[in-house]
């Protein structure tokens, strides 16, 4: 079964940035550690998996207005990116375009939203794998077409999820993961969860009542303290229907894949101090199905 890889680029770029030292700089004196790290991870994926296609999906806006309108606390306390990181996204885009790797994003939305749309109507008979360090995308897993490769140690150690693997690790089917995350909360996104409801209790409640709405319809069956916590959290839970849900029909803007322009990749590599990462990426693309040859 041919594989297609959709890379959650922000997730991988951040991992690369913090895994590779900022002392890796180009002739211009600016760090290029995230660019090189992302290129090396992509090369490793191409070499190990030999996909028919690889697509790098980016944020257009990491904090979309409709989510902030629904819940102002969404990502409100997340620190700004280190100043060495944002310029590297432009360099990476140039390199990927030269290498012929398709880039995609959804205007005004997050990479998660674009990925959810891209995998919503994939044809049968092939396998689409989302590569990410973000568990929120587990909700997209759908046998047999859509799986998830979760980065444990970069892309050298990854956990592959199908529906059974999600159920085994979290005790719920993929489609219940957004409700699970809502109940448990997510400090990195500024989501508090429901007071007193940790992961184990969240799973047990979802098994018993099926969904957040199911729980709210049966508060009289909960212990009084727990029922009171859900009453207090009603507005939060309503807002999460907007914040946590991933659209499946978002507009997508994307480049087209094409054979690598080796001369341009080499020029960009020399200009930005990317060493031999560009040559390795081109070789991996040519040896896999990840680019039109």
PDB file of C-alpha atoms in Angstrom:
ATOM      1  CA  UNK A   1       0.000   0.000   0.000  1.00  0.00           C
ATOM      2  CA  UNK A   2       1.566   3.286  -1.124  1.00  0.00           C
ATOM      3  CA  UNK A   3       2.237   5.751   1.682  1.00  0.00           C
ATOM      4  CA  UNK A   4       1.742   9.510   1.638  1.00  0.00           C
ATOM      5  CA  UNK A   5       3.325  11.559   4.422  1.00  0.00           C
ATOM      6  CA  UNK A   6       1.770  14.784   5.667  1.00  0.00           C
ATOM      7  CA  UNK A   7       4.307  16.568   7.852  1.00  0.00           C
ATOM      8  CA  UNK A   8       3.041  18.798  10.667  1.00  0.00           C
ATOM      9  CA  UNK A   9       5.781  21.277   9.812  1.00  0.00           C
ATOM     10  CA  UNK A  10       5.455  23.600  12.858  1.00  0.00           C
ATOM     11  CA  UNK A  11       5.741  20.620  15.199  1.00  0.00           C
ATOM     12  CA  UNK A  12       8.829  19.266  13.421  1.00  0.00           C
ATOM     13  CA  UNK A  13      10.451  22.691  13.004  1.00  0.00           C
ATOM     14  CA  UNK A  14      10.109  23.389  16.738  1.00  0.00           C
ATOM     15  CA  UNK A  15      11.612  20.016  17.580  1.00  0.00           C
ATOM     16  CA  UNK A  16      14.480  20.693  15.212  1.00  0.00           C
ATOM     17  CA  UNK A  17      15.070  24.152  16.646  1.00  0.00           C
ATOM     18  CA  UNK A  18      15.433  22.891  20.198  1.00  0.00           C
ATOM     19  CA  UNK A  19      17.348  19.746  19.241  1.00  0.00           C
ATOM     20  CA  UNK A  20      19.998  21.468  17.096  1.00  0.00           C
ATOM     21  CA  UNK A  21      22.180  24.258  18.574  1.00  0.00           C
ATOM     22  CA  UNK A  22      21.622  27.834  17.428  1.00  0.00           C
ATOM     23  CA  UNK A  23      25.384  28.026  16.881  1.00  0.00           C
ATOM     24  CA  UNK A  24      24.648  26.422  13.475  1.00  0.00           C
ATOM     25  CA  UNK A  25      24.636  29.588  11.385  1.00  0.00           C
ATOM     26  CA  UNK A  26      24.834  30.627   7.759  1.00  0.00           C
ATOM     27  CA  UNK A  27      27.370  33.019   6.217  1.00  0.00           C
ATOM     28  CA  UNK A  28      24.983  35.849   7.114  1.00  0.00           C
ATOM     29  CA  UNK A  29      25.476  35.028  10.810  1.00  0.00           C
ATOM     30  CA  UNK A  30      21.864  33.973  11.439  1.00  0.00           C
ATOM     31  CA  UNK A  31      20.968  30.546  12.883  1.00  0.00           C
ATOM     32  CA  UNK A  32      19.749  27.890  10.452  1.00  0.00           C
ATOM     33  CA  UNK A  33      19.514  25.029  12.958  1.00  0.00           C
ATOM     34  CA  UNK A  34      15.755  24.540  12.531  1.00  0.00           C
ATOM     35  CA  UNK A  35      16.062  24.467   8.733  1.00  0.00           C
ATOM     36  CA  UNK A  36      18.826  21.896   8.789  1.00  0.00           C
ATOM     37  CA  UNK A  37      17.082  19.816  11.435  1.00  0.00           C
ATOM     38  CA  UNK A  38      13.828  19.777   9.475  1.00  0.00           C
ATOM     39  CA  UNK A  39      15.656  18.843   6.274  1.00  0.00           C
ATOM     40  CA  UNK A  40      17.481  15.996   8.014  1.00  0.00           C
ATOM     41  CA  UNK A  41      14.251  14.691   9.566  1.00  0.00           C
ATOM     42  CA  UNK A  42      12.531  14.780   6.185  1.00  0.00           C
ATOM     43  CA  UNK A  43      15.480  12.978   4.600  1.00  0.00           C
ATOM     44  CA  UNK A  44      15.313  10.294   7.282  1.00  0.00           C
ATOM     45  CA  UNK A  45      11.574   9.815   6.740  1.00  0.00           C
ATOM     46  CA  UNK A  46      12.034   9.555   2.972  1.00  0.00           C
ATOM     47  CA  UNK A  47      14.859   7.055   3.361  1.00  0.00           C
ATOM     48  CA  UNK A  48      13.114   4.888   5.947  1.00  0.00           C
ATOM     49  CA  UNK A  49       9.536   4.984   4.607  1.00  0.00           C
ATOM     50  CA  UNK A  50      10.017   5.608   0.862  1.00  0.00           C
ATOM     51  CA  UNK A  51       6.614   7.314   0.532  1.00  0.00           C
ATOM     52  CA  UNK A  52       4.863   7.983  -2.746  1.00  0.00           C
ATOM     53  CA  UNK A  53       4.550  11.620  -1.665  1.00  0.00           C
ATOM     54  CA  UNK A  54       5.577  13.963   1.128  1.00  0.00           C
ATOM     55  CA  UNK A  55       3.733  17.210   1.900  1.00  0.00           C
ATOM     56  CA  UNK A  56       4.890  19.829   4.422  1.00  0.00           C
ATOM     57  CA  UNK A  57       1.893  21.542   6.049  1.00  0.00           C
ATOM     58  CA  UNK A  58       2.386  24.902   7.786  1.00  0.00           C
ATOM     59  CA  UNK A  59       0.475  27.306  10.022  1.00  0.00           C
ATOM     60  CA  UNK A  60      -1.016  30.365   8.389  1.00  0.00           C
ATOM     61  CA  UNK A  61      -2.030  31.601  11.848  1.00  0.00           C
ATOM     62  CA  UNK A  62      -1.124  29.595  14.947  1.00  0.00           C
ATOM     63  CA  UNK A  63      -3.881  31.369  16.960  1.00  0.00           C
ATOM     64  CA  UNK A  64      -6.880  31.703  14.622  1.00  0.00           C
ATOM     65  CA  UNK A  65      -9.309  34.507  15.365  1.00  0.00           C
ATOM     66  CA  UNK A  66     -12.385  32.272  15.548  1.00  0.00           C
ATOM     67  CA  UNK A  67     -10.798  30.193  18.317  1.00  0.00           C
ATOM     68  CA  UNK A  68      -9.720  33.250  20.297  1.00  0.00           C
ATOM     69  CA  UNK A  69     -13.217  34.715  19.911  1.00  0.00           C
ATOM     70  CA  UNK A  70     -14.705  31.533  21.344  1.00  0.00           C
ATOM     71  CA  UNK A  71     -12.169  31.288  24.175  1.00  0.00           C
ATOM     72  CA  UNK A  72      -9.803  34.252  24.729  1.00  0.00           C
ATOM     73  CA  UNK A  73      -7.452  32.119  26.806  1.00  0.00           C
ATOM     74  CA  UNK A  74      -6.555  29.960  23.815  1.00  0.00           C
ATOM     75  CA  UNK A  75      -2.730  29.997  23.578  1.00  0.00           C
ATOM     76  CA  UNK A  76      -2.835  33.393  25.330  1.00  0.00           C
ATOM     77  CA  UNK A  77       0.036  32.625  27.692  1.00  0.00           C
ATOM     78  CA  UNK A  78       2.239  30.839  25.173  1.00  0.00           C
ATOM     79  CA  UNK A  79       5.633  32.585  25.063  1.00  0.00           C
ATOM     80  CA  UNK A  80       6.784  34.276  21.875  1.00  0.00           C
ATOM     81  CA  UNK A  81       9.023  32.295  19.565  1.00  0.00           C
ATOM     82  CA  UNK A  82      12.752  32.707  20.196  1.00  0.00           C
ATOM     83  CA  UNK A  83      13.847  35.535  17.866  1.00  0.00           C
ATOM     84  CA  UNK A  84      16.191  33.171  16.007  1.00  0.00           C
ATOM     85  CA  UNK A  85      13.312  30.984  14.819  1.00  0.00           C
ATOM     86  CA  UNK A  86      10.771  32.957  12.685  1.00  0.00           C
ATOM     87  CA  UNK A  87      13.226  33.960   9.906  1.00  0.00           C
ATOM     88  CA  UNK A  88      14.071  30.295   9.418  1.00  0.00           C
ATOM     89  CA  UNK A  89      10.559  29.508   8.171  1.00  0.00           C
ATOM     90  CA  UNK A  90      11.189  31.687   5.094  1.00  0.00           C
ATOM     91  CA  UNK A  91      14.488  29.945   4.364  1.00  0.00           C
ATOM     92  CA  UNK A  92      12.845  26.544   4.769  1.00  0.00           C
ATOM     93  CA  UNK A  93      10.032  27.465   2.376  1.00  0.00           C
ATOM     94  CA  UNK A  94      12.585  28.461  -0.264  1.00  0.00           C
ATOM     95  CA  UNK A  95      14.486  25.211   0.128  1.00  0.00           C
ATOM     96  CA  UNK A  96      11.382  23.021   0.013  1.00  0.00           C
ATOM     97  CA  UNK A  97      10.162  24.823  -3.115  1.00  0.00           C
ATOM     98  CA  UNK A  98      13.528  24.280  -4.790  1.00  0.00           C
ATOM     99  CA  UNK A  99      13.479  20.609  -3.755  1.00  0.00           C
ATOM    100  CA  UNK A 100       9.991  20.187  -5.206  1.00  0.00           C
ATOM    101  CA  UNK A 101       8.336  19.279  -1.896  1.00  0.00           C
ATOM    102  CA  UNK A 102       4.683  20.348  -1.845  1.00  0.00           C
ATOM    103  CA  UNK A 103       3.832  22.937   0.822  1.00  0.00           C
ATOM    104  CA  UNK A 104       0.282  23.478   2.043  1.00  0.00           C
ATOM    105  CA  UNK A 105      -1.532  25.772   4.459  1.00  0.00           C
ATOM    106  CA  UNK A 106      -5.039  27.021   5.127  1.00  0.00           C
ATOM    107  CA  UNK A 107      -5.441  30.839   5.124  1.00  0.00           C
ATOM    108  CA  UNK A 108      -5.933  32.161   8.657  1.00  0.00           C
ATOM    109  CA  UNK A 109      -5.804  28.686  10.183  1.00  0.00           C
ATOM    110  CA  UNK A 110      -3.383  26.281  11.829  1.00  0.00           C
ATOM    111  CA  UNK A 111      -1.492  23.416  10.230  1.00  0.00           C
ATOM    112  CA  UNK A 112      -3.795  21.053  12.155  1.00  0.00           C
ATOM    113  CA  UNK A 113      -6.795  22.469  10.298  1.00  0.00           C
ATOM    114  CA  UNK A 114      -5.142  22.081   6.909  1.00  0.00           C
ATOM    115  CA  UNK A 115      -4.053  18.513   7.681  1.00  0.00           C
ATOM    116  CA  UNK A 116      -7.567  17.601   8.842  1.00  0.00           C
ATOM    117  CA  UNK A 117      -8.949  18.853   5.538  1.00  0.00           C
ATOM    118  CA  UNK A 118      -6.272  17.152   3.437  1.00  0.00           C
ATOM    119  CA  UNK A 119      -6.915  13.710   4.958  1.00  0.00           C
ATOM    120  CA  UNK A 120     -10.714  14.022   5.062  1.00  0.00           C
ATOM    121  CA  UNK A 121     -11.390  12.733   1.561  1.00  0.00           C
ATOM    122  CA  UNK A 122      -8.339  10.701   0.651  1.00  0.00           C
ATOM    123  CA  UNK A 123      -8.942   7.883  -1.839  1.00  0.00           C
ATOM    124  CA  UNK A 124      -9.093   4.317  -0.602  1.00  0.00           C
ATOM    125  CA  UNK A 125      -6.358   1.811  -1.285  1.00  0.00           C
ATOM    126  CA  UNK A 126      -3.498   4.011  -0.098  1.00  0.00           C
ATOM    127  CA  UNK A 127      -2.129   4.952   3.313  1.00  0.00           C
ATOM    128  CA  UNK A 128      -1.849   8.547   4.540  1.00  0.00           C
ATOM    129  CA  UNK A 129       0.333   9.147   7.591  1.00  0.00           C
ATOM    130  CA  UNK A 130       0.394  12.371   9.611  1.00  0.00           C
ATOM    131  CA  UNK A 131       3.853  12.962  11.124  1.00  0.00           C
ATOM    132  CA  UNK A 132       3.590  15.088  14.262  1.00  0.00           C
ATOM    133  CA  UNK A 133       4.446  15.537  17.913  1.00  0.00           C
ATOM    134  CA  UNK A 134       0.922  16.873  18.588  1.00  0.00           C
ATOM    135  CA  UNK A 135      -1.480  14.343  20.110  1.00  0.00           C
ATOM    136  CA  UNK A 136      -4.466  16.489  19.140  1.00  0.00           C
ATOM    137  CA  UNK A 137      -4.164  15.057  15.620  1.00  0.00           C
ATOM    138  CA  UNK A 138      -4.922  11.542  16.889  1.00  0.00           C
ATOM    139  CA  UNK A 139      -8.570  12.354  16.183  1.00  0.00           C
ATOM    140  CA  UNK A 140      -7.774  12.055  12.458  1.00  0.00           C
ATOM    141  CA  UNK A 141      -6.787   8.381  12.632  1.00  0.00           C
ATOM    142  CA  UNK A 142      -9.151   6.347  10.487  1.00  0.00           C
ATOM    143  CA  UNK A 143      -8.568   2.741   9.416  1.00  0.00           C
ATOM    144  CA  UNK A 144      -7.312   1.813   6.933  1.00  0.00           C
ATOM    145  CA  UNK A 145      -6.562   5.093   5.153  1.00  0.00           C
ATOM    146  CA  UNK A 146      -5.224   7.490   7.824  1.00  0.00           C
ATOM    147  CA  UNK A 147      -2.613   6.766  10.479  1.00  0.00           C
ATOM    148  CA  UNK A 148      -0.358   8.904  12.636  1.00  0.00           C
ATOM    149  CA  UNK A 149       3.393   8.775  13.233  1.00  0.00           C
ATOM    150  CA  UNK A 150       4.096  10.361  16.612  1.00  0.00           C
ATOM    151  CA  UNK A 151       7.611  11.650  17.100  1.00  0.00           C
ATOM    152  CA  UNK A 152       9.186  10.243  20.264  1.00  0.00           C
ATOM    153  CA  UNK A 153      12.860  11.010  19.583  1.00  0.00           C
ATOM    154  CA  UNK A 154      12.819  13.114  16.461  1.00  0.00           C
ATOM    155  CA  UNK A 155      11.930  10.788  13.602  1.00  0.00           C
ATOM    156  CA  UNK A 156      14.428   8.116  14.627  1.00  0.00           C
ATOM    157  CA  UNK A 157      11.921   6.731  17.134  1.00  0.00           C
ATOM    158  CA  UNK A 158       8.236   7.048  16.335  1.00  0.00           C
ATOM    159  CA  UNK A 159       5.011   5.468  17.543  1.00  0.00           C
ATOM    160  CA  UNK A 160       2.656   4.533  14.724  1.00  0.00           C
ATOM    161  CA  UNK A 161      -1.032   4.815  15.563  1.00  0.00           C
ATOM    162  CA  UNK A 162      -3.949   3.097  13.915  1.00  0.00           C
ATOM    163  CA  UNK A 163      -7.366   2.953  15.587  1.00  0.00           C
ATOM    164  CA  UNK A 164      -6.397  -0.028  17.749  1.00  0.00           C
ATOM    165  CA  UNK A 165      -3.202   1.666  18.932  1.00  0.00           C
ATOM    166  CA  UNK A 166      -5.106   4.808  19.950  1.00  0.00           C
ATOM    167  CA  UNK A 167      -7.627   2.722  21.885  1.00  0.00           C
ATOM    168  CA  UNK A 168      -4.862   0.699  23.538  1.00  0.00           C
ATOM    169  CA  UNK A 169      -2.886   3.736  24.685  1.00  0.00           C
ATOM    170  CA  UNK A 170      -5.719   6.099  25.627  1.00  0.00           C
ATOM    171  CA  UNK A 171      -8.715   3.835  26.196  1.00  0.00           C
ATOM    172  CA  UNK A 172     -10.884   5.711  23.686  1.00  0.00           C
ATOM    173  CA  UNK A 173     -11.420   5.660  19.909  1.00  0.00           C
ATOM    174  CA  UNK A 174      -9.750   8.427  17.857  1.00  0.00           C
ATOM    175  CA  UNK A 175     -12.981  10.364  17.350  1.00  0.00           C
ATOM    176  CA  UNK A 176     -13.306  10.773  21.141  1.00  0.00           C
ATOM    177  CA  UNK A 177      -9.874  12.356  21.549  1.00  0.00           C
ATOM    178  CA  UNK A 178     -11.130  15.982  21.262  1.00  0.00           C
ATOM    179  CA  UNK A 179     -13.598  15.381  24.109  1.00  0.00           C
ATOM    180  CA  UNK A 180     -10.840  13.690  26.113  1.00  0.00           C
ATOM    181  CA  UNK A 181      -8.547  16.683  25.590  1.00  0.00           C
ATOM    182  CA  UNK A 182     -11.364  19.064  26.513  1.00  0.00           C
ATOM    183  CA  UNK A 183     -12.009  17.303  29.809  1.00  0.00           C
ATOM    184  CA  UNK A 184      -8.369  16.809  30.730  1.00  0.00           C
ATOM    185  CA  UNK A 185      -7.254  20.251  29.583  1.00  0.00           C
ATOM    186  CA  UNK A 186      -4.075  21.283  27.827  1.00  0.00           C
ATOM    187  CA  UNK A 187      -1.870  23.835  29.614  1.00  0.00           C
ATOM    188  CA  UNK A 188       0.265  24.423  26.491  1.00  0.00           C
ATOM    189  CA  UNK A 189      -2.859  25.690  24.690  1.00  0.00           C
ATOM    190  CA  UNK A 190      -4.217  27.530  27.725  1.00  0.00           C
ATOM    191  CA  UNK A 191      -7.118  25.087  28.181  1.00  0.00           C
ATOM    192  CA  UNK A 192      -7.865  24.408  31.862  1.00  0.00           C
ATOM    193  CA  UNK A 193     -10.046  21.327  31.523  1.00  0.00           C
ATOM    194  CA  UNK A 194     -12.725  20.463  34.067  1.00  0.00           C
ATOM    195  CA  UNK A 195     -11.633  20.771  37.709  1.00  0.00           C
ATOM    196  CA  UNK A 196     -10.815  17.387  39.215  1.00  0.00           C
ATOM    197  CA  UNK A 197     -11.019  15.517  35.893  1.00  0.00           C
ATOM    198  CA  UNK A 198      -7.685  13.981  34.992  1.00  0.00           C
ATOM    199  CA  UNK A 199      -6.963  11.546  32.149  1.00  0.00           C
ATOM    200  CA  UNK A 200      -8.237   8.402  33.902  1.00  0.00           C
ATOM    201  CA  UNK A 201     -11.483   9.974  35.052  1.00  0.00           C
ATOM    202  CA  UNK A 202     -11.998  11.568  31.619  1.00  0.00           C
ATOM    203  CA  UNK A 203     -11.690   8.177  29.911  1.00  0.00           C
ATOM    204  CA  UNK A 204     -14.072   6.532  32.367  1.00  0.00           C
ATOM    205  CA  UNK A 205     -16.683   9.260  31.892  1.00  0.00           C
ATOM    206  CA  UNK A 206     -16.433   9.044  28.089  1.00  0.00           C
ATOM    207  CA  UNK A 207     -16.775   5.263  28.228  1.00  0.00           C
ATOM    208  CA  UNK A 208     -19.873   5.628  30.381  1.00  0.00           C
ATOM    209  CA  UNK A 209     -21.581   8.552  28.637  1.00  0.00           C
ATOM    210  CA  UNK A 210     -19.993   8.656  25.170  1.00  0.00           C
ATOM    211  CA  UNK A 211     -19.232  12.366  24.879  1.00  0.00           C
ATOM    212  CA  UNK A 212     -19.076  15.674  26.736  1.00  0.00           C
ATOM    213  CA  UNK A 213     -22.693  16.333  25.792  1.00  0.00           C
ATOM    214  CA  UNK A 214     -23.585  12.875  27.107  1.00  0.00           C
ATOM    215  CA  UNK A 215     -21.954  13.692  30.431  1.00  0.00           C
ATOM    216  CA  UNK A 216     -23.768  17.027  30.677  1.00  0.00           C
ATOM    217  CA  UNK A 217     -27.061  15.239  30.049  1.00  0.00           C
ATOM    218  CA  UNK A 218     -26.482  12.910  32.991  1.00  0.00           C
ATOM    219  CA  UNK A 219     -25.047  15.158  35.693  1.00  0.00           C
ATOM    220  CA  UNK A 220     -27.582  13.718  38.143  1.00  0.00           C
ATOM    221  CA  UNK A 221     -25.714  10.411  37.889  1.00  0.00           C
ATOM    222  CA  UNK A 222     -22.375  11.928  38.917  1.00  0.00           C
ATOM    223  CA  UNK A 223     -21.105  12.484  42.469  1.00  0.00           C
ATOM    224  CA  UNK A 224     -22.260  15.931  43.654  1.00  0.00           C
ATOM    225  CA  UNK A 225     -18.773  17.467  43.660  1.00  0.00           C
ATOM    226  CA  UNK A 226     -18.112  16.232  40.125  1.00  0.00           C
ATOM    227  CA  UNK A 227     -21.493  17.394  38.879  1.00  0.00           C
ATOM    228  CA  UNK A 228     -20.828  20.828  40.376  1.00  0.00           C
ATOM    229  CA  UNK A 229     -17.477  21.021  38.544  1.00  0.00           C
ATOM    230  CA  UNK A 230     -19.239  20.353  35.250  1.00  0.00           C
ATOM    231  CA  UNK A 231     -21.853  22.999  35.987  1.00  0.00           C
ATOM    232  CA  UNK A 232     -19.105  25.560  36.612  1.00  0.00           C
ATOM    233  CA  UNK A 233     -17.370  24.493  33.381  1.00  0.00           C
ATOM    234  CA  UNK A 234     -20.433  24.699  31.085  1.00  0.00           C
ATOM    235  CA  UNK A 235     -19.312  27.860  29.273  1.00  0.00           C
ATOM    236  CA  UNK A 236     -15.800  26.460  28.829  1.00  0.00           C
ATOM    237  CA  UNK A 237     -17.164  23.170  27.496  1.00  0.00           C
ATOM    238  CA  UNK A 238     -19.393  24.979  25.019  1.00  0.00           C
ATOM    239  CA  UNK A 239     -16.474  27.100  23.790  1.00  0.00           C
ATOM    240  CA  UNK A 240     -14.333  23.984  23.303  1.00  0.00           C
ATOM    241  CA  UNK A 241     -16.712  22.732  20.625  1.00  0.00           C
ATOM    242  CA  UNK A 242     -15.318  25.574  18.519  1.00  0.00           C
ATOM    243  CA  UNK A 243     -11.746  25.628  19.824  1.00  0.00           C
ATOM    244  CA  UNK A 244     -10.889  21.920  19.773  1.00  0.00           C
ATOM    245  CA  UNK A 245     -12.803  20.766  16.702  1.00  0.00           C
ATOM    246  CA  UNK A 246     -10.818  20.591  13.458  1.00  0.00           C
ATOM    247  CA  UNK A 247     -12.566  21.776  10.285  1.00  0.00           C
ATOM    248  CA  UNK A 248     -12.641  19.198   7.508  1.00  0.00           C
ATOM    249  CA  UNK A 249     -13.388  21.541   4.617  1.00  0.00           C
ATOM    250  CA  UNK A 250     -10.964  24.444   5.106  1.00  0.00           C
ATOM    251  CA  UNK A 251      -9.641  26.238   2.002  1.00  0.00           C
ATOM    252  CA  UNK A 252      -6.169  24.989   1.105  1.00  0.00           C
ATOM    253  CA  UNK A 253      -3.388  26.901  -0.603  1.00  0.00           C
ATOM    254  CA  UNK A 254      -0.545  24.732  -1.816  1.00  0.00           C
ATOM    255  CA  UNK A 255       2.434  24.601  -4.098  1.00  0.00           C
ATOM    256  CA  UNK A 256       2.851  21.793  -6.618  1.00  0.00           C
ATOM    257  CA  UNK A 257       5.426  19.042  -6.346  1.00  0.00           C
ATOM    258  CA  UNK A 258       8.068  18.722  -9.055  1.00  0.00           C
ATOM    259  CA  UNK A 259      11.489  17.165  -9.586  1.00  0.00           C
ATOM    260  CA  UNK A 260      14.179  18.706  -7.372  1.00  0.00           C
ATOM    261  CA  UNK A 261      16.081  21.643  -8.862  1.00  0.00           C
ATOM    262  CA  UNK A 262      19.503  20.448  -7.738  1.00  0.00           C
ATOM    263  CA  UNK A 263      21.308  23.595  -8.861  1.00  0.00           C
ATOM    264  CA  UNK A 264      18.928  25.855  -6.925  1.00  0.00           C
ATOM    265  CA  UNK A 265      19.032  23.622  -3.840  1.00  0.00           C
ATOM    266  CA  UNK A 266      22.835  23.767  -3.937  1.00  0.00           C
ATOM    267  CA  UNK A 267      22.787  27.564  -4.353  1.00  0.00           C
ATOM    268  CA  UNK A 268      20.396  27.987  -1.416  1.00  0.00           C
ATOM    269  CA  UNK A 269      22.442  25.588   0.694  1.00  0.00           C
ATOM    270  CA  UNK A 270      25.620  27.597   0.077  1.00  0.00           C
ATOM    271  CA  UNK A 271      23.865  30.933   0.599  1.00  0.00           C
ATOM    272  CA  UNK A 272      22.349  29.838   3.926  1.00  0.00           C
ATOM    273  CA  UNK A 273      25.057  27.555   5.287  1.00  0.00           C
ATOM    274  CA  UNK A 274      23.014  24.358   5.104  1.00  0.00           C
ATOM    275  CA  UNK A 275      26.007  22.114   4.520  1.00  0.00           C
ATOM    276  CA  UNK A 276      25.216  18.839   2.775  1.00  0.00           C
ATOM    277  CA  UNK A 277      21.629  18.686   4.098  1.00  0.00           C
ATOM    278  CA  UNK A 278      20.277  19.870   0.733  1.00  0.00           C
ATOM    279  CA  UNK A 279      22.161  17.257  -1.275  1.00  0.00           C
ATOM    280  CA  UNK A 280      20.975  14.502   1.074  1.00  0.00           C
ATOM    281  CA  UNK A 281      17.368  15.689   0.797  1.00  0.00           C
ATOM    282  CA  UNK A 282      17.531  15.733  -3.007  1.00  0.00           C
ATOM    283  CA  UNK A 283      19.046  12.240  -3.075  1.00  0.00           C
ATOM    284  CA  UNK A 284      16.364  10.918  -0.722  1.00  0.00           C
ATOM    285  CA  UNK A 285      13.610  12.487  -2.826  1.00  0.00           C
ATOM    286  CA  UNK A 286      14.961  10.915  -5.991  1.00  0.00           C
ATOM    287  CA  UNK A 287      15.352   7.497  -4.363  1.00  0.00           C
ATOM    288  CA  UNK A 288      11.829   7.454  -2.923  1.00  0.00           C
ATOM    289  CA  UNK A 289       8.514   8.259  -4.519  1.00  0.00           C
ATOM    290  CA  UNK A 290       8.422  11.531  -2.572  1.00  0.00           C
ATOM    291  CA  UNK A 291       8.900  13.700  -5.631  1.00  0.00           C
ATOM    292  CA  UNK A 292       8.124  13.538  -9.309  1.00  0.00           C
ATOM    293  CA  UNK A 293      11.389  12.169 -10.642  1.00  0.00           C
TER     294      UNK A 293
END
